[in-house]
Tab-separated table of C-alpha atoms in Angstrom:
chain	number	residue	atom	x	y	z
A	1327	UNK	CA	0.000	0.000	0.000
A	1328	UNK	CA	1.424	2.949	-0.979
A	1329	UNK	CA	2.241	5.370	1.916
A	1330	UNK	CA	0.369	9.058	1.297
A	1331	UNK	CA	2.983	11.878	2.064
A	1332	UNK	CA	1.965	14.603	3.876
A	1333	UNK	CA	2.192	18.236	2.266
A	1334	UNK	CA	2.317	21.411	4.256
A	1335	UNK	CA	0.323	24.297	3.000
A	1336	UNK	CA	2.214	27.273	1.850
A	1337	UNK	CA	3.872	29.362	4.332
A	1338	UNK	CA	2.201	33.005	4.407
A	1339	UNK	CA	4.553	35.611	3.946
A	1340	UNK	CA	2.966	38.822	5.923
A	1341	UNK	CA	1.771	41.632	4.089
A	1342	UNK	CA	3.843	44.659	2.960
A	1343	UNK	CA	2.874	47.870	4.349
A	1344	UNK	CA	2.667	50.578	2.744
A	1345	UNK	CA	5.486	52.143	4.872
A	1346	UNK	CA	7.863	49.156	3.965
A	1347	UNK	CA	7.504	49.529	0.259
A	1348	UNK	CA	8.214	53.369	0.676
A	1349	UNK	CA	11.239	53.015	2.783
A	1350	UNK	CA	12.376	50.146	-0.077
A	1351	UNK	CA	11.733	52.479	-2.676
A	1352	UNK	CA	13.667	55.627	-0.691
A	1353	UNK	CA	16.380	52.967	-0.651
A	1354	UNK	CA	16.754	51.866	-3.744
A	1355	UNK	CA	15.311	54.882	-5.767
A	1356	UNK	CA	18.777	57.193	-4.712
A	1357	UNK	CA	16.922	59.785	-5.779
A	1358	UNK	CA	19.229	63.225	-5.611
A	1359	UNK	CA	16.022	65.420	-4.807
A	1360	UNK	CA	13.584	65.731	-1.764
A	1361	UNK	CA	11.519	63.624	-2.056
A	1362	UNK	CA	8.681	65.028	0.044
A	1363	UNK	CA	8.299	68.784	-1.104
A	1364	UNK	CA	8.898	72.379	1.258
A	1365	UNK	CA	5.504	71.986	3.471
A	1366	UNK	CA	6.021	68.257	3.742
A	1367	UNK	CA	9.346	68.247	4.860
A	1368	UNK	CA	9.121	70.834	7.495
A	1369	UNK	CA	7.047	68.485	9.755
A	1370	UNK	CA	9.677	67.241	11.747
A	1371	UNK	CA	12.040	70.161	12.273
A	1372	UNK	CA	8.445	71.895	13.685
A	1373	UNK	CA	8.038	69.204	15.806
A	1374	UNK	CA	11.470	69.589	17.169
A	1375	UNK	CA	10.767	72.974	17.656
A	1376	UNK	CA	7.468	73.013	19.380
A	1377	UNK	CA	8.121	69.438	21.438
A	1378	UNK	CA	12.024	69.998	22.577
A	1379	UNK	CA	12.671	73.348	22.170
A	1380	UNK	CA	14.346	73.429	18.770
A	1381	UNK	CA	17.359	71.820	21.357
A	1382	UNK	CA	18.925	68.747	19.384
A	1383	UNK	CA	16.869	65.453	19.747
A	1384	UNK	CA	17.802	61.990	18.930
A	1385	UNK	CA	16.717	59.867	16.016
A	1386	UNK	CA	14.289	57.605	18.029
A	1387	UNK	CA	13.227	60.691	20.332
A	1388	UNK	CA	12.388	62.519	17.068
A	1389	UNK	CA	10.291	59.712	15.619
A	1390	UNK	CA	8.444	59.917	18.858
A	1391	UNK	CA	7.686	64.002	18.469
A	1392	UNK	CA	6.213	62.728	14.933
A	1393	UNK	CA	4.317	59.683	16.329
A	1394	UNK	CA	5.819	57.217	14.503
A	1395	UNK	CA	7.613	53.756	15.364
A	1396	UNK	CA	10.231	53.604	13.659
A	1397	UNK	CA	13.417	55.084	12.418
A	1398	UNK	CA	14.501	53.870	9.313
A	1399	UNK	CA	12.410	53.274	6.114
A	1400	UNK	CA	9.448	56.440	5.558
A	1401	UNK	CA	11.662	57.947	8.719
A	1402	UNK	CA	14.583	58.018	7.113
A	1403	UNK	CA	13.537	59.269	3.510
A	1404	UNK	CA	11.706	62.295	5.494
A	1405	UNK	CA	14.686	63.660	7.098
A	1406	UNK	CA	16.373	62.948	3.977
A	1407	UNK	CA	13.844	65.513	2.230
A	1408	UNK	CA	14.350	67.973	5.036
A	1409	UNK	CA	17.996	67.909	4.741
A	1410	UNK	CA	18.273	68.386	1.305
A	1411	UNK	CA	16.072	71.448	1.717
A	1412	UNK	CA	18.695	72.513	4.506
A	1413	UNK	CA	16.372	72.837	7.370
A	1414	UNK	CA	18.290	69.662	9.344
A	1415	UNK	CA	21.590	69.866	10.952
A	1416	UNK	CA	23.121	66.991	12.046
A	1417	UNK	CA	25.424	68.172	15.165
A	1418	UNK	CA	26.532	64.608	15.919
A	1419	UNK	CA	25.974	60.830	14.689
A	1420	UNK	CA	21.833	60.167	15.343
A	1421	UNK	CA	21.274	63.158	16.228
A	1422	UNK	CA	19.352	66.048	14.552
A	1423	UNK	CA	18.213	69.963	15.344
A	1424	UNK	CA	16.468	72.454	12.961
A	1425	UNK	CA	18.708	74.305	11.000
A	1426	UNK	CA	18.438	77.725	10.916
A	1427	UNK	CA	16.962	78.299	7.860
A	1428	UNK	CA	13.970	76.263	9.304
A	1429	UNK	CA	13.805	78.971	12.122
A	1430	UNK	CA	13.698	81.535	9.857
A	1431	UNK	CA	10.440	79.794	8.191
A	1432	UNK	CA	8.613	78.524	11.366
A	1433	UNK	CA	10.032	81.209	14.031
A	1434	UNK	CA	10.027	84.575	11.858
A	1435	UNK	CA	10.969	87.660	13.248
A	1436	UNK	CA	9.603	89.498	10.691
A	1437	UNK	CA	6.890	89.692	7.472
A	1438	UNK	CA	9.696	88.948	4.884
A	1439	UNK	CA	11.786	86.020	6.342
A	1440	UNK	CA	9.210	83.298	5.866
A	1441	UNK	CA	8.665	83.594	2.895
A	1442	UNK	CA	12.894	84.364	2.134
A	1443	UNK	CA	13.092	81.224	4.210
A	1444	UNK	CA	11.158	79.428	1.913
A	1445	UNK	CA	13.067	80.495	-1.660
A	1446	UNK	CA	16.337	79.453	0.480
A	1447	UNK	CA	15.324	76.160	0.855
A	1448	UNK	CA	13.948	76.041	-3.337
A	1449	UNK	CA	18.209	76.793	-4.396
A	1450	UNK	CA	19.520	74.507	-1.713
A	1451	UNK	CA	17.293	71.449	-3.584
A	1452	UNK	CA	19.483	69.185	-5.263
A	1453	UNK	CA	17.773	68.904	-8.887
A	1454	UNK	CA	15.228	71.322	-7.538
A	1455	UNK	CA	17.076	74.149	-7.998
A	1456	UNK	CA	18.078	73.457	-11.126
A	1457	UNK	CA	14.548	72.850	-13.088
A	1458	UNK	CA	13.714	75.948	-11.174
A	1459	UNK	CA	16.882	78.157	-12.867
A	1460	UNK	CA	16.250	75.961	-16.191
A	1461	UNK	CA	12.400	77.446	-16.454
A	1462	UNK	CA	12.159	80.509	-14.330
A	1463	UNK	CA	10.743	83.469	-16.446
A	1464	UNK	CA	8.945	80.946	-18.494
A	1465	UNK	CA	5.715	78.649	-18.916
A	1466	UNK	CA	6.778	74.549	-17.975
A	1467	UNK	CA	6.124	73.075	-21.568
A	1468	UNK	CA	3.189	70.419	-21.837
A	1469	UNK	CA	3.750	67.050	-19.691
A	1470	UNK	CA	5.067	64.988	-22.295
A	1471	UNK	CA	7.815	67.714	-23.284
A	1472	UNK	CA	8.232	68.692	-19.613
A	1473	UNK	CA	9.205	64.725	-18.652
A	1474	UNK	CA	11.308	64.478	-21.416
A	1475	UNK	CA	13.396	67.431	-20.382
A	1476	UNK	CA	13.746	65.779	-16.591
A	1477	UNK	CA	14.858	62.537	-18.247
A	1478	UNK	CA	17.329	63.800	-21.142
A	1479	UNK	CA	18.413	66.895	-19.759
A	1480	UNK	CA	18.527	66.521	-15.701
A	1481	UNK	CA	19.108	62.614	-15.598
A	1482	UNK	CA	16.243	61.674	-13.856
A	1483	UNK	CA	15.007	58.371	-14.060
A	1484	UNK	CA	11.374	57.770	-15.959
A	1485	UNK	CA	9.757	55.887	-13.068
A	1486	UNK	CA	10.643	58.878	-11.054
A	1487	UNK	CA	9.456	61.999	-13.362
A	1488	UNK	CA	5.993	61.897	-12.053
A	1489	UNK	CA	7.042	61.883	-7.941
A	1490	UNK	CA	9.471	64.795	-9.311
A	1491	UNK	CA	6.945	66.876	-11.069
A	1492	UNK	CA	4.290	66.876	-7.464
A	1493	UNK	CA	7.664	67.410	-5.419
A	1494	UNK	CA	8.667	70.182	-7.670
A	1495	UNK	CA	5.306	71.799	-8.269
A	1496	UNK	CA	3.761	71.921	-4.565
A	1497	UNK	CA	7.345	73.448	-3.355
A	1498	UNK	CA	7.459	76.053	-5.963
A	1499	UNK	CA	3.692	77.024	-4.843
A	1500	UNK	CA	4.971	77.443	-1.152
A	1501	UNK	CA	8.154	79.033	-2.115
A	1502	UNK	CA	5.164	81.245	-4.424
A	1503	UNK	CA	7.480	80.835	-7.340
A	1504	UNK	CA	4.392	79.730	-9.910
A	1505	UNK	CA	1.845	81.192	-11.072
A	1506	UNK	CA	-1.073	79.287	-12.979
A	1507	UNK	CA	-3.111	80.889	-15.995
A	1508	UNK	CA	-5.844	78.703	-17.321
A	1509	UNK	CA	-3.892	75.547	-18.129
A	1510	UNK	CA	-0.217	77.064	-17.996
A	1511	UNK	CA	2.328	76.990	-15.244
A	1512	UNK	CA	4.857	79.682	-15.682
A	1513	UNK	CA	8.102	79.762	-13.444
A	1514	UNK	CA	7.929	83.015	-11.645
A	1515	UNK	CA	12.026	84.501	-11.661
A	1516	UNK	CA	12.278	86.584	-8.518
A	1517	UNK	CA	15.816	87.556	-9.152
A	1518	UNK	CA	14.709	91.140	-9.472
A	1519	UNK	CA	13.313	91.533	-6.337
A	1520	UNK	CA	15.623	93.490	-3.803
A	1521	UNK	CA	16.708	91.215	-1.208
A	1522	UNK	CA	15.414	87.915	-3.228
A	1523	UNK	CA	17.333	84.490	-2.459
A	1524	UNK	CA	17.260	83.756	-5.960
A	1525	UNK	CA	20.492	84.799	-7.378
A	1526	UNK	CA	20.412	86.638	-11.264
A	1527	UNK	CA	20.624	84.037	-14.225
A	1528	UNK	CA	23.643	84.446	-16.394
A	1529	UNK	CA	21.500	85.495	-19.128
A	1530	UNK	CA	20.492	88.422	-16.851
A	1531	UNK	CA	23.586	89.225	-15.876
A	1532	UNK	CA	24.826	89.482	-19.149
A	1533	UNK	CA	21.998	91.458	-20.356
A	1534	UNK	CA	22.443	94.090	-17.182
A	1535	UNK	CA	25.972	94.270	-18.214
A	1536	UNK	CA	25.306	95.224	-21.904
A	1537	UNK	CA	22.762	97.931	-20.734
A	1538	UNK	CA	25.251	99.247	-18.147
A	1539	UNK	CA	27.835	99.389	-21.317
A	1540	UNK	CA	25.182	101.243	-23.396
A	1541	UNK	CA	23.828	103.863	-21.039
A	1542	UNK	CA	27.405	104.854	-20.386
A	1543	UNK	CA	28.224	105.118	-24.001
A	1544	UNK	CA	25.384	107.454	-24.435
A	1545	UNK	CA	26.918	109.700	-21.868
A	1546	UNK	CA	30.471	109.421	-22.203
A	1547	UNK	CA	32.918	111.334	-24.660
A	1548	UNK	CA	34.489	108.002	-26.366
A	1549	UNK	CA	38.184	109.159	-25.508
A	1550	UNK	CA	40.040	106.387	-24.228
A	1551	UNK	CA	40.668	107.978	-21.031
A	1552	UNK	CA	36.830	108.174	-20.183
A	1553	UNK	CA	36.579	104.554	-21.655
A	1554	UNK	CA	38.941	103.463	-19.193
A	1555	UNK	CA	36.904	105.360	-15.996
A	1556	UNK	CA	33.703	104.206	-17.447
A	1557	UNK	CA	35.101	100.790	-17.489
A	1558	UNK	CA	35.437	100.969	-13.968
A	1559	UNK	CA	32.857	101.588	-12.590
A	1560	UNK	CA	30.578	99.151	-14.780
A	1561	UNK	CA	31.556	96.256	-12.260
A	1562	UNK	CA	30.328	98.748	-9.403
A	1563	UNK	CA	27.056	99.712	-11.164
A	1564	UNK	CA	26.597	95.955	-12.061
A	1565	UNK	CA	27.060	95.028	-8.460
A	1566	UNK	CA	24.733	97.530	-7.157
A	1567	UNK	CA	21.691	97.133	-10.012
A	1568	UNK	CA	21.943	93.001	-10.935
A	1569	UNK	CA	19.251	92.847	-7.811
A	1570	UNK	CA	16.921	95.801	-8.798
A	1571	UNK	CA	14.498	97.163	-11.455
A	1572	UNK	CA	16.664	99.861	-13.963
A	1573	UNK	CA	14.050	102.596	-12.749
A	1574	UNK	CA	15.571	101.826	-9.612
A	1575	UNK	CA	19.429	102.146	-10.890
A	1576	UNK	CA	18.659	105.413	-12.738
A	1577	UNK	CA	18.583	107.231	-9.744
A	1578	UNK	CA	22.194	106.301	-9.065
């Protein structure tokens, strides 16, 4: 009589959370830019700040302010975001404090700083920072050409264009560096602005220092000895105008 063998059912693996296959993919996506955007990653440099005192707090102390378990995975790809945005220090091994650029956006002293605070944080992005130089001034092209762009021209991977484009979109809209006009996004360039955190584009450097060039030509007797004074003080009027409106520099 043959003997029956026994067979045991198949061994249950448990269920992934939804927390696990985030922390894998913060793992093994390496991606260069936050991946949470500006409001997002602020959450636990506030709760640093309104739970310790802004005083430095330990990696499992700081889950705790957040109410979460634990300190890898999701954890870890938040305080990546918030580091890449510069609003983490990192004073010793495990141990993190809100930088003071994140002061400057939750603890303002005064009516500009927040939102200064929050452009800061826009050109301290990795890959951030640049889509935001690449377009500013200018409508994002349609989705199609717009994910191109991030995969040919800023290296980032397809499966990550679409995380990218939320990230990048929802920051700039903190930072208030979009504006939206029926179905176009155009890149606001602050540059301009006296006192903005956006440095001037080459492009408008170079155009402020062929205007300089002109306007003094107009003025100046084209003997070489007023060529060389005029030369001189371009780089001074450059200097003093790149970050204001000509109106502004004519009174100079």
């Amino acid at each position: 009589m043959a003997s029956s063998k026994k067979t045991s059912a198949p061994r249950k693996l448990p269920a992934k959370s939804a927390d696990d296959i985030a922390g894998r993919r913060g793992r093994s996506g390496a991606a260069k830019y936050p991946r949470h955007s500006l409001a997002a990653a602020l959450r636990i440099p506030r709760a640093i700040l309104d739970q310790n005192a802004g005083k430095e707090a330990t990696l499992a102390e700081v889950a705790g302010f957040i109410g979460v378990k634990s300190t890898s995975g999701p954890f870890n790809v938040e305080i990546g975001s918030a580091t890449k945005f510069g609003l983490l220090d990192r004073p010793s091994s495990g141990r993190l404090r809100p930088s003071e650029l994140a002061k400057k956006i939750l603890r303002p002293q005064d009516p500009r700083q927040e939102l200064q605070g929050y452009r800061e944080a826009v050109m301290l992005a990795p890959q951030i920072a640049d889509v935001y130089n690449h377009y500013r001034g200018e409508n994002l092209p349609d989705d199609k050409f717009f994910a191109n762009a991030l995969t040919d021209k800023f290296g980032l991977p397809a499966e990550n264009v679409a995380e990218f484009k939320s990230v990048f979109i929802d920051t700039l809209e903190t930072a208030q560096l979009l504006a939206r006009h029926n179905d176009k996004i155009r890149i606001v360039d602050v540059s301009g602005e006296e006192g903005s955190a956006v440095p001037p584009s080459q492009d408008r450097l170079e155009k402020l220092g062929k205007a300089v060039k002109s306007r003094c030509e107009r003025h100046v007797f084209r003997h070489d000895a007023f060529r060389r004074a005029t030369w001189q003080l371009l780089r001074e009027d450059i200097r003093a105008c790149c970050f204001q409106d000509w109106p502004a520099c004519d009174s100079r």
